[in-house]
Short mmCIF file of C-alpha atoms in Angstrom, two decimals:
data_model
loop_
_atom_site.label_atom_id
_atom_site.label_comp_id
_atom_site.label_asym_id
_atom_site.label_seq_id
_atom_site.Cartn_x
_atom_site.Cartn_y
_atom_site.Cartn_z
CA MET A 6 199.39 9.36 134.63
CA ASN A 7 196.71 11.95 134.08
CA GLN A 8 195.71 12.47 130.49
CA PRO A 9 194.75 16.12 129.96
CA ILE A 10 192.14 17.15 127.43
CA LEU A 11 194.71 17.88 124.72
CA GLY A 12 196.09 14.34 124.89
CA ALA A 13 199.72 14.62 126.01
CA PRO A 14 200.82 13.85 129.57
CA THR A 15 202.11 16.76 131.62
CA ASP A 16 205.60 15.22 131.89
CA VAL A 17 205.97 15.17 128.11
CA ARG A 18 204.93 18.80 127.91
CA VAL A 19 207.48 19.82 130.54
CA VAL A 20 210.32 17.92 128.89
CA THR A 21 209.45 19.40 125.50
CA ALA A 22 209.24 22.92 126.92
CA VAL A 23 212.59 22.60 128.70
CA GLY A 24 214.26 21.29 125.55
CA VAL A 25 212.84 24.03 123.33
CA LEU A 26 213.74 26.77 125.81
CA ALA A 27 217.27 25.41 126.27
CA HIS A 28 217.76 25.35 122.50
CA LEU A 29 216.40 28.88 122.23
CA ALA A 30 218.74 30.10 124.98
CA MET A 31 221.77 28.45 123.35
CA ALA A 32 220.92 29.83 119.90
CA SER A 33 220.45 33.34 121.29
CA SER A 34 223.68 33.12 123.27
CA PHE A 35 225.53 31.91 120.18
CA LEU A 36 224.34 34.86 118.13
CA GLY A 37 225.14 37.29 120.95
CA THR A 38 228.69 36.04 121.43
CA ILE A 39 229.29 36.18 117.68
CA LEU A 40 228.21 39.83 117.72
CA LEU A 41 230.50 40.56 120.69
CA ALA A 42 233.41 38.80 118.95
CA VAL A 43 232.90 40.88 115.80
CA VAL A 44 232.76 44.12 117.80
CA ALA A 45 235.89 43.16 119.76
CA GLU A 46 237.70 42.28 116.53
CA TYR A 47 236.73 45.63 115.03
CA LEU A 48 238.03 47.43 118.12
CA TYR A 49 241.25 45.44 117.88
CA ILE A 50 241.72 46.43 114.23
CA ARG A 51 241.17 50.08 115.14
CA SER A 52 243.36 50.20 118.26
CA ARG A 53 245.79 47.25 117.91
CA SER A 54 245.33 46.65 121.64
CA PRO A 55 246.07 43.06 122.74
CA PHE A 56 243.13 43.31 125.15
CA TRP A 57 240.62 43.46 122.28
CA TYR A 58 242.43 40.68 120.43
CA ASN A 59 242.19 38.39 123.46
CA THR A 60 238.58 39.42 124.03
CA ALA A 61 237.66 38.54 120.43
CA ARG A 62 239.38 35.16 120.74
CA THR A 63 237.60 34.46 124.03
CA PHE A 64 234.20 35.27 122.57
CA SER A 65 234.91 33.09 119.53
CA VAL A 66 235.72 30.13 121.79
CA ILE A 67 232.59 30.76 123.87
CA SER A 68 230.46 30.98 120.73
CA THR A 69 231.87 27.65 119.53
CA ILE A 70 230.83 26.05 122.82
CA PHE A 71 227.35 27.59 122.56
CA PHE A 72 227.08 26.32 118.99
CA GLY A 73 227.98 22.76 119.94
CA VAL A 74 225.65 22.59 122.93
CA GLY A 75 222.86 24.34 121.02
CA ALA A 76 223.23 21.94 118.09
CA ALA A 77 222.95 18.98 120.43
CA PHE A 78 219.84 20.43 122.12
CA GLY A 79 218.38 21.31 118.72
CA THR A 80 218.82 17.78 117.45
CA LEU A 81 217.19 16.34 120.55
CA VAL A 82 214.34 18.83 120.35
CA GLU A 83 213.78 18.11 116.67
CA PHE A 84 213.56 14.36 117.17
CA GLY A 85 211.43 14.89 120.27
CA LEU A 86 209.00 17.05 118.34
CA VAL A 87 208.81 14.56 115.50
CA THR A 88 208.27 11.55 117.75
CA LEU A 89 206.21 12.99 120.61
CA TRP A 90 204.27 15.70 118.81
CA SER A 91 203.91 14.17 115.35
CA ASN A 92 200.37 15.48 114.82
CA PHE A 93 201.47 19.02 115.68
CA ILE A 94 204.48 18.76 113.38
CA SER A 95 202.31 17.48 110.55
CA LEU A 96 200.03 20.50 110.97
CA ILE A 97 202.73 23.17 111.07
CA GLY A 98 205.00 21.24 108.74
CA GLU A 99 202.87 22.18 105.79
CA ALA A 100 203.55 25.86 106.45
CA ILE A 101 207.14 25.92 107.72
CA VAL A 102 208.67 22.64 106.60
CA LEU A 103 211.85 24.18 105.16
CA PRO A 104 213.40 25.40 108.45
CA PHE A 105 212.92 21.96 110.02
CA TYR A 106 214.59 20.21 107.10
CA LEU A 107 217.43 22.72 107.02
CA GLU A 108 218.10 22.26 110.72
CA LEU A 109 218.08 18.48 110.45
CA PHE A 110 220.33 18.35 107.40
CA ALA A 111 222.73 20.98 108.76
CA PHE A 112 223.92 18.64 111.49
CA PHE A 113 223.77 15.27 109.75
CA ASN A 114 225.61 15.98 106.50
#
């Protein structure tokens, strides 16, 4: 394997980038489907149309799936960052340690 100047093999960088981007996509999709579910529920309350009720339920189920998959990716990314990029985490951990701890404890308690 080629060792680049910064020290980590290219394969490790690619795996880390894919994991982080997948977690980011799942988190963004989760927040988007929650917003769509809230809007659909509001429209159901205003119109009492069964279409909006079913749409709100569908988006809530989809957001639950996004949450579960995103939580799994987030856990893998967190442990990957801690084990593979420990020097980087120690540098940024001094500044933003609280979000990392909150994310770890949110899924293990």
